[in-house]
mmCIF file of C-alpha atoms in Angstrom:
data_model
loop_
_atom_site.group_PDB
_atom_site.id
_atom_site.type_symbol
_atom_site.label_atom_id
_atom_site.label_comp_id
_atom_site.label_asym_id
_atom_site.label_seq_id
_atom_site.Cartn_x
_atom_site.Cartn_y
_atom_site.Cartn_z
ATOM 1 C CA MET A 25 28.399 -49.467 1.023
ATOM 2 C CA ALA A 26 30.063 -51.774 -1.509
ATOM 3 C CA LEU A 27 33.518 -50.734 -0.367
ATOM 4 C CA TYR A 28 32.806 -52.042 3.121
ATOM 5 C CA ASN A 29 30.896 -55.258 2.406
ATOM 6 C CA ASN A 30 31.456 -58.242 4.640
ATOM 7 C CA HIS A 31 31.965 -60.888 1.990
ATOM 8 C CA LEU A 32 35.445 -61.649 3.258
ATOM 9 C CA GLY A 33 35.274 -64.143 6.102
ATOM 10 C CA ASN A 34 38.668 -63.202 7.545
ATOM 11 C CA ARG A 35 38.276 -60.086 9.686
ATOM 12 C CA THR A 36 41.953 -59.147 9.439
ATOM 13 C CA ALA A 37 41.904 -59.429 5.651
ATOM 14 C CA ARG A 38 38.787 -57.263 5.562
ATOM 15 C CA TYR A 39 40.450 -54.518 7.604
ATOM 16 C CA VAL A 40 43.596 -54.651 5.450
ATOM 17 C CA ARG A 41 41.538 -54.390 2.277
ATOM 18 C CA ASN A 42 39.472 -51.468 3.578
ATOM 19 C CA THR A 43 42.598 -49.690 4.829
ATOM 20 C CA ILE A 44 44.225 -49.988 1.403
ATOM 21 C CA ILE A 45 41.074 -48.663 -0.280
ATOM 22 C CA ILE A 46 40.907 -45.683 2.103
ATOM 23 C CA VAL A 47 44.575 -44.847 1.563
ATOM 24 C CA LEU A 48 44.186 -45.002 -2.212
ATOM 25 C CA LEU A 49 41.090 -42.794 -2.096
ATOM 26 C CA LEU A 50 42.874 -40.262 0.117
ATOM 27 C CA LEU A 51 45.847 -40.172 -2.256
ATOM 28 C CA PHE A 52 43.516 -39.666 -5.195
ATOM 29 C CA ALA A 53 41.693 -36.858 -3.336
ATOM 30 C CA LEU A 54 45.002 -35.159 -2.482
ATOM 31 C CA ALA A 55 46.181 -35.406 -6.088
ATOM 32 C CA THR A 56 42.890 -33.874 -7.235
ATOM 33 C CA LEU A 57 42.833 -31.041 -4.703
ATOM 34 C CA PHE A 58 46.542 -30.153 -4.793
ATOM 35 C CA PRO A 59 46.379 -28.024 -8.006
ATOM 36 C CA ILE A 60 43.528 -25.972 -6.491
ATOM 37 C CA TYR A 61 45.451 -25.597 -3.234
ATOM 38 C CA PHE A 62 48.646 -24.578 -5.054
ATOM 39 C CA MET A 63 46.733 -22.040 -7.174
ATOM 40 C CA ILE A 64 45.208 -20.375 -4.101
ATOM 41 C CA ILE A 65 48.448 -20.406 -2.069
ATOM 42 C CA SER A 66 50.483 -19.054 -4.996
ATOM 43 C CA SER A 67 48.017 -16.187 -5.465
ATOM 44 C CA PHE A 68 49.067 -14.762 -2.075
ATOM 45 C CA GLY A 69 52.695 -14.394 -3.145
ATOM 46 C CA ASP A 70 54.483 -11.254 -4.288
ATOM 47 C CA PRO A 71 53.758 -10.097 -7.868
ATOM 48 C CA VAL A 72 57.218 -10.830 -9.274
ATOM 49 C CA GLU A 73 58.317 -12.484 -12.491
ATOM 50 C CA ALA A 74 58.142 -16.252 -12.726
ATOM 51 C CA GLY A 75 61.920 -16.568 -12.763
ATOM 52 C CA ALA A 76 62.096 -14.952 -9.330
ATOM 53 C CA VAL A 77 59.264 -16.946 -7.788
ATOM 54 C CA SER A 78 60.123 -19.340 -4.990
ATOM 55 C CA TYR A 79 57.917 -22.358 -5.651
ATOM 56 C CA SER A 80 56.804 -23.923 -2.383
ATOM 57 C CA ILE A 81 53.666 -25.481 -0.991
ATOM 58 C CA TRP A 82 53.639 -22.911 1.811
ATOM 59 C CA PRO A 83 54.735 -19.319 1.040
ATOM 60 C CA GLY A 84 56.959 -17.383 3.402
ATOM 61 C CA LYS A 85 54.419 -14.576 3.695
ATOM 62 C CA PHE A 86 50.855 -13.838 2.690
ATOM 63 C CA THR A 87 50.069 -10.667 0.784
ATOM 64 C CA LEU A 88 47.221 -9.362 -1.370
ATOM 65 C CA GLU A 89 49.569 -7.470 -3.677
ATOM 66 C CA SER A 90 49.079 -9.969 -6.500
ATOM 67 C CA TYR A 91 45.310 -9.422 -6.407
ATOM 68 C CA LYS A 92 45.909 -5.671 -6.456
ATOM 69 C CA PHE A 93 48.361 -6.103 -9.327
ATOM 70 C CA PHE A 94 45.813 -8.173 -11.266
ATOM 71 C CA PHE A 95 43.177 -5.440 -11.160
ATOM 72 C CA GLU A 96 45.617 -2.570 -11.698
ATOM 73 C CA TYR A 97 47.649 -4.208 -14.467
ATOM 74 C CA SER A 98 44.967 -3.628 -17.077
ATOM 75 C CA GLU A 99 41.995 -1.303 -17.220
ATOM 76 C CA TYR A 100 40.007 -4.232 -18.626
ATOM 77 C CA SER A 101 40.455 -6.629 -15.693
ATOM 78 C CA TYR A 102 36.928 -5.994 -14.426
ATOM 79 C CA ARG A 103 35.626 -6.077 -18.008
ATOM 80 C CA TRP A 104 37.050 -9.573 -18.513
ATOM 81 C CA LEU A 105 35.104 -10.854 -15.515
ATOM 82 C CA TRP A 106 31.966 -9.027 -16.672
ATOM 83 C CA ASN A 107 32.248 -10.474 -20.178
ATOM 84 C CA SER A 108 32.644 -13.999 -18.827
ATOM 85 C CA LEU A 109 29.673 -13.540 -16.513
ATOM 86 C CA ILE A 110 27.435 -12.260 -19.316
ATOM 87 C CA VAL A 111 28.426 -14.980 -21.789
ATOM 88 C CA ALA A 112 28.272 -17.856 -19.283
ATOM 89 C CA THR A 113 24.934 -16.724 -17.827
ATOM 90 C CA VAL A 114 23.233 -16.243 -21.201
ATOM 91 C CA VAL A 115 24.544 -19.565 -22.513
ATOM 92 C CA MET A 116 23.484 -21.327 -19.327
ATOM 93 C CA VAL A 117 19.930 -19.923 -19.419
ATOM 94 C CA SER A 118 19.498 -20.575 -23.142
ATOM 95 C CA ASN A 119 20.735 -24.152 -22.808
ATOM 96 C CA VAL A 120 18.423 -24.916 -19.913
ATOM 97 C CA ILE A 121 15.392 -23.491 -21.757
ATOM 98 C CA PHE A 122 16.043 -24.856 -25.255
ATOM 99 C CA ALA A 123 17.403 -28.233 -24.128
ATOM 100 C CA THR A 124 14.398 -28.724 -21.851
ATOM 101 C CA MET A 125 12.006 -27.925 -24.676
ATOM 102 C CA ALA A 126 13.867 -30.175 -27.120
ATOM 103 C CA GLY A 127 14.101 -32.979 -24.566
ATOM 104 C CA TYR A 128 10.363 -32.778 -23.985
ATOM 105 C CA ALA A 129 9.668 -32.908 -27.717
ATOM 106 C CA PHE A 130 11.921 -35.921 -28.295
ATOM 107 C CA SER A 131 10.655 -37.845 -25.282
ATOM 108 C CA LYS A 132 6.917 -37.091 -25.137
ATOM 109 C CA ILE A 133 5.731 -35.797 -28.516
ATOM 110 C CA ASN A 134 5.290 -38.214 -31.416
ATOM 111 C CA PHE A 135 6.181 -36.545 -34.695
ATOM 112 C CA ARG A 136 7.412 -37.855 -38.028
ATOM 113 C CA GLY A 137 11.168 -38.348 -38.200
ATOM 114 C CA ARG A 138 11.694 -38.013 -34.452
ATOM 115 C CA ASN A 139 14.007 -41.018 -34.124
ATOM 116 C CA VAL A 140 15.966 -40.125 -37.256
ATOM 117 C CA LEU A 141 16.486 -36.535 -36.104
ATOM 118 C CA PHE A 142 17.590 -37.669 -32.655
ATOM 119 C CA ALA A 143 20.023 -40.139 -34.231
ATOM 120 C CA VAL A 144 21.488 -37.307 -36.315
ATOM 121 C CA LEU A 145 21.975 -35.268 -33.140
ATOM 122 C CA LEU A 146 23.735 -38.190 -31.475
ATOM 123 C CA CYS A 147 26.038 -38.509 -34.487
ATOM 124 C CA ALA A 148 26.799 -34.787 -34.236
ATOM 125 C CA MET A 149 27.747 -35.286 -30.591
ATOM 126 C CA MET A 150 30.450 -37.749 -31.668
ATOM 127 C CA ILE A 151 32.237 -35.146 -33.799
ATOM 128 C CA PRO A 152 35.250 -33.706 -31.916
ATOM 129 C CA TYR A 153 34.861 -30.094 -30.839
ATOM 130 C CA GLN A 154 38.085 -29.045 -32.559
ATOM 131 C CA VAL A 155 36.889 -30.264 -35.969
ATOM 132 C CA THR A 156 34.019 -27.764 -36.054
ATOM 133 C CA GLN A 157 36.053 -24.705 -35.106
ATOM 134 C CA VAL A 158 37.283 -23.750 -38.576
ATOM 135 C CA PRO A 159 33.889 -23.903 -40.365
ATOM 136 C CA LEU A 160 32.262 -22.240 -37.348
ATOM 137 C CA TYR A 161 34.864 -19.460 -37.443
ATOM 138 C CA ILE A 162 34.238 -18.926 -41.167
ATOM 139 C CA LEU A 163 30.484 -18.802 -40.520
ATOM 140 C CA ILE A 164 30.748 -16.271 -37.683
ATOM 141 C CA VAL A 165 33.513 -14.046 -39.068
ATOM 142 C CA ASN A 166 33.151 -14.168 -42.854
ATOM 143 C CA ILE A 167 29.427 -14.777 -43.369
ATOM 144 C CA PHE A 168 27.682 -13.252 -40.356
ATOM 145 C CA GLU A 169 30.486 -10.688 -39.779
ATOM 146 C CA ILE A 170 29.887 -10.489 -36.038
ATOM 147 C CA GLN A 171 33.445 -11.018 -34.844
ATOM 148 C CA ASN A 172 34.439 -9.409 -31.527
ATOM 149 C CA THR A 173 30.870 -9.167 -30.223
ATOM 150 C CA TYR A 174 28.794 -10.877 -27.559
ATOM 151 C CA ARG A 175 26.788 -12.545 -30.317
ATOM 152 C CA ALA A 176 29.916 -14.224 -31.653
ATOM 153 C CA LEU A 177 30.722 -15.542 -28.180
ATOM 154 C CA ILE A 178 27.189 -16.725 -27.390
ATOM 155 C CA MET A 179 25.518 -17.937 -30.607
ATOM 156 C CA PRO A 180 27.553 -21.139 -31.212
ATOM 157 C CA SER A 181 26.667 -22.387 -27.706
ATOM 158 C CA LEU A 182 23.005 -21.429 -27.402
ATOM 159 C CA VAL A 183 22.138 -25.119 -27.009
ATOM 160 C CA THR A 184 24.306 -28.225 -27.011
ATOM 161 C CA VAL A 185 23.473 -31.743 -28.134
ATOM 162 C CA TYR A 186 24.675 -33.151 -24.837
ATOM 163 C CA ASN A 187 22.116 -31.127 -22.862
ATOM 164 C CA ILE A 188 19.342 -32.175 -25.251
ATOM 165 C CA PHE A 189 20.353 -35.800 -24.786
ATOM 166 C CA LEU A 190 20.486 -35.376 -21.006
ATOM 167 C CA ALA A 191 17.035 -33.768 -20.873
ATOM 168 C CA LYS A 192 15.510 -36.337 -23.212
ATOM 169 C CA GLN A 193 16.813 -39.283 -21.224
ATOM 170 C CA PHE A 194 15.554 -37.837 -17.951
ATOM 171 C CA MET A 195 12.099 -36.915 -19.264
ATOM 172 C CA SER A 196 11.658 -40.372 -20.735
ATOM 173 C CA THR A 197 11.335 -41.614 -17.161
ATOM 174 C CA ILE A 198 8.319 -39.373 -16.425
ATOM 175 C CA PRO A 199 5.149 -41.530 -16.604
ATOM 176 C CA LYS A 200 2.892 -40.864 -19.582
ATOM 177 C CA GLU A 201 -0.134 -41.124 -17.306
ATOM 178 C CA VAL A 202 0.797 -37.775 -15.760
ATOM 179 C CA LEU A 203 0.698 -36.069 -19.159
ATOM 180 C CA GLU A 204 -2.494 -37.816 -20.183
ATOM 181 C CA SER A 205 -4.195 -36.615 -16.997
ATOM 182 C CA ALA A 206 -3.078 -33.058 -17.804
ATOM 183 C CA LYS A 207 -4.498 -33.339 -21.320
ATOM 184 C CA VAL A 208 -7.823 -34.549 -19.899
ATOM 185 C CA GLU A 209 -7.860 -31.420 -17.739
ATOM 186 C CA GLY A 210 -7.482 -29.314 -20.882
ATOM 187 C CA CYS A 211 -3.769 -28.440 -20.800
ATOM 188 C CA ASN A 212 -2.016 -27.763 -24.102
ATOM 189 C CA GLN A 213 1.613 -28.669 -24.843
ATOM 190 C CA LEU A 214 3.082 -25.424 -23.468
ATOM 191 C CA GLN A 215 1.076 -25.703 -20.262
ATOM 192 C CA ILE A 216 2.213 -29.301 -19.819
ATOM 193 C CA LEU A 217 5.817 -28.234 -20.385
ATOM 194 C CA PHE A 218 5.851 -25.270 -18.007
ATOM 195 C CA ARG A 219 3.472 -26.539 -15.314
ATOM 196 C CA ILE A 220 4.323 -30.239 -15.190
ATOM 197 C CA ILE A 221 7.516 -31.179 -17.020
ATOM 198 C CA MET A 222 9.733 -28.347 -15.789
ATOM 199 C CA PRO A 223 8.792 -28.668 -12.085
ATOM 200 C CA LEU A 224 9.460 -32.407 -12.304
ATOM 201 C CA SER A 225 12.770 -31.795 -14.119
ATOM 202 C CA LYS A 226 14.380 -29.388 -11.655
ATOM 203 C CA THR A 227 17.133 -31.910 -10.971
ATOM 204 C CA VAL A 228 18.288 -32.337 -14.553
ATOM 205 C CA MET A 229 17.858 -28.610 -15.238
ATOM 206 C CA ALA A 230 20.157 -27.818 -12.309
ATOM 207 C CA VAL A 231 22.726 -30.313 -13.606
ATOM 208 C CA MET A 232 22.581 -28.718 -17.059
ATOM 209 C CA ALA A 233 22.959 -25.257 -15.513
ATOM 210 C CA ILE A 234 26.045 -26.232 -13.508
ATOM 211 C CA LEU A 235 27.804 -28.107 -16.306
ATOM 212 C CA THR A 236 27.011 -25.489 -18.955
ATOM 213 C CA PHE A 237 28.115 -22.545 -16.812
ATOM 214 C CA MET A 238 31.370 -24.251 -15.862
ATOM 215 C CA GLU A 239 32.150 -25.266 -19.434
ATOM 216 C CA THR A 240 31.369 -21.819 -20.856
ATOM 217 C CA TRP A 241 33.231 -19.971 -18.110
ATOM 218 C CA ASN A 242 36.356 -22.097 -18.646
ATOM 219 C CA THR A 243 36.318 -21.984 -22.447
ATOM 220 C CA PHE A 244 39.477 -20.440 -23.863
ATOM 221 C CA PHE A 245 39.868 -21.424 -27.511
ATOM 222 C CA TRP A 246 36.651 -20.027 -29.025
ATOM 223 C CA PRO A 247 36.752 -16.613 -27.240
ATOM 224 C CA PHE A 248 40.406 -16.409 -28.221
ATOM 225 C CA LEU A 249 39.468 -16.946 -31.894
ATOM 226 C CA VAL A 250 36.608 -14.460 -32.199
ATOM 227 C CA THR A 251 37.888 -11.582 -30.031
ATOM 228 C CA ASN A 252 40.602 -9.232 -31.252
ATOM 229 C CA THR A 253 40.426 -6.426 -28.665
ATOM 230 C CA MET A 254 41.091 -6.609 -24.943
ATOM 231 C CA ASP A 255 37.749 -5.085 -24.015
ATOM 232 C CA MET A 256 35.852 -8.095 -25.434
ATOM 233 C CA GLN A 257 38.067 -10.816 -23.989
ATOM 234 C CA THR A 258 36.777 -13.187 -21.324
ATOM 235 C CA ILE A 259 38.681 -13.830 -18.113
ATOM 236 C CA GLN A 260 40.308 -17.019 -19.416
ATOM 237 C CA VAL A 261 41.654 -15.202 -22.466
ATOM 238 C CA GLY A 262 42.582 -12.154 -20.404
ATOM 239 C CA LEU A 263 44.837 -14.231 -18.151
ATOM 240 C CA LYS A 264 47.179 -14.886 -21.075
ATOM 241 C CA ASN A 265 48.107 -11.181 -20.994
ATOM 242 C CA PHE A 266 50.201 -11.892 -17.898
ATOM 243 C CA ARG A 267 52.473 -14.098 -19.977
ATOM 244 C CA PHE A 268 55.082 -12.430 -22.159
ATOM 245 C CA ALA A 269 57.748 -13.690 -24.538
ATOM 246 C CA ASN A 270 60.465 -13.938 -21.884
ATOM 247 C CA THR A 271 58.631 -14.093 -18.575
ATOM 248 C CA THR A 272 55.342 -14.612 -16.778
ATOM 249 C CA TYR A 273 53.802 -12.807 -13.834
ATOM 250 C CA PHE A 274 52.999 -16.027 -12.034
ATOM 251 C CA ALA A 275 51.388 -14.874 -8.785
ATOM 252 C CA PRO A 276 49.034 -12.304 -10.414
ATOM 253 C CA MET A 277 48.026 -14.961 -12.950
ATOM 254 C CA MET A 278 47.195 -17.327 -10.084
ATOM 255 C CA ALA A 279 45.266 -14.521 -8.391
ATOM 256 C CA GLY A 280 43.212 -14.033 -11.554
ATOM 257 C CA ALA A 281 42.652 -17.781 -11.838
ATOM 258 C CA THR A 282 41.464 -17.908 -8.217
ATOM 259 C CA ILE A 283 39.035 -15.049 -8.821
ATOM 260 C CA SER A 284 37.769 -16.717 -11.990
ATOM 261 C CA ALA A 285 37.113 -19.946 -10.070
ATOM 262 C CA LEU A 286 34.921 -18.308 -7.426
ATOM 263 C CA PRO A 287 31.685 -18.149 -9.501
ATOM 264 C CA MET A 288 31.952 -21.856 -10.296
ATOM 265 C CA PHE A 289 32.388 -22.753 -6.638
ATOM 266 C CA ILE A 290 29.433 -20.558 -5.677
ATOM 267 C CA LEU A 291 27.205 -22.048 -8.383
ATOM 268 C CA PHE A 292 28.160 -25.626 -7.605
ATOM 269 C CA PHE A 293 27.709 -25.403 -3.838
ATOM 270 C CA SER A 294 24.417 -23.539 -4.194
ATOM 271 C CA LEU A 295 23.026 -26.264 -6.485
ATOM 272 C CA GLN A 296 24.971 -29.271 -5.241
ATOM 273 C CA ARG A 297 21.851 -30.931 -3.817
ATOM 274 C CA TYR A 298 20.267 -31.047 -7.270
ATOM 275 C CA PHE A 299 23.570 -32.017 -8.867
ATOM 276 C CA LEU A 300 24.053 -35.012 -6.564
ATOM 277 C CA GLU A 301 20.443 -36.039 -7.139
ATOM 278 C CA GLY A 302 21.023 -35.848 -10.880
ATOM 279 C CA VAL A 303 24.089 -38.072 -10.634
ATOM 280 C CA THR A 304 22.049 -40.809 -8.918
ATOM 281 C CA VAL A 305 18.954 -40.553 -11.123
ATOM 282 C CA GLY A 306 18.082 -44.007 -12.409
ATOM 283 C CA ALA A 307 20.422 -45.778 -10.019
ATOM 284 C CA VAL A 308 17.551 -46.974 -7.827
ATOM 285 C CA LYS A 309 14.151 -48.118 -9.028
ATOM 286 C CA GLY A 310 10.943 -47.600 -7.128
#
C-alpha cells in the first residue's frame, strides 16, 4: 500500500510517519462515526423534551420507550416508513433500468446528435439542484396537478443525469468485439442489452442502486414541498413533527432517525461487494 511504502531510508522516520498517518485516519474515522453512534445511543433515552435531556455519550439507562413513543405518537408513523420505501424503491428501479438503457445508447449506438445530446445532459448536471425546484414545483402542482401523490414524489427522479453518465462511462469500457460477435449470432439491440450488457454491468448497476436509494430515502426538501397531509409524508419529513415551536422530543426523533437508517445499512452491506468493485473500476488495467 502507498501509505506504507519503504521509500524512506530511515526506519525510525518511517515508523513515525506511519504512526502519524494511522492516528490521523483513526481520528477521522471517529469523527465520521460519532454522529451515528450518538444518534443510536440517544435513541435509547427517555422520551422527554429536549430541554430536559441529559446529553452524554453514554446514557444512564437503556430503554425502548422512545421507539414506542415514535410509533404511538402518530397514527402515520408506519405510513411514513411505507411511503419512503415505495418512493425509494420505485426511483431506484427506474433509475437502474433507464440509466442502463441510456448509457448503452450513448456508449454503443451511433446516432445523429449523440455527442451534442450527451453534452447537453452534462450541462444539465452542472445546474444546482435548488435552482430547479421552483419551476419543477410549478410543473408538478400547477400544470400536472398531482400534488400530494406518489406520482409527484417519484416522477421528477425517474432517472438522473448522474446515473446516465455513470452507466455510459462504464459501458464505454466494454469491448466492441463482444457486441459485434453478438450481432453476428443474430442478436438485436434489446437482446444485446439484456443478455450481454446488463450481465456485464452488474457492478455499476449495483452502485447506481445503492446511491439512488440512499439519496431518495434521505431527501427532505422535495417531499416537504409536494406533500400537504401527514399520510403522504416520507419518514424524513415525518420526523419534523417531533419538533414544535418551543421544544423538541429529542430521543423519539433519534429513534425515528435510527429506524430510517436501517434500510440504507441493509442495502449497502448486502451490495457492498459490488459497490467496492465499482469504486475501483478503471483503477487497474489488464
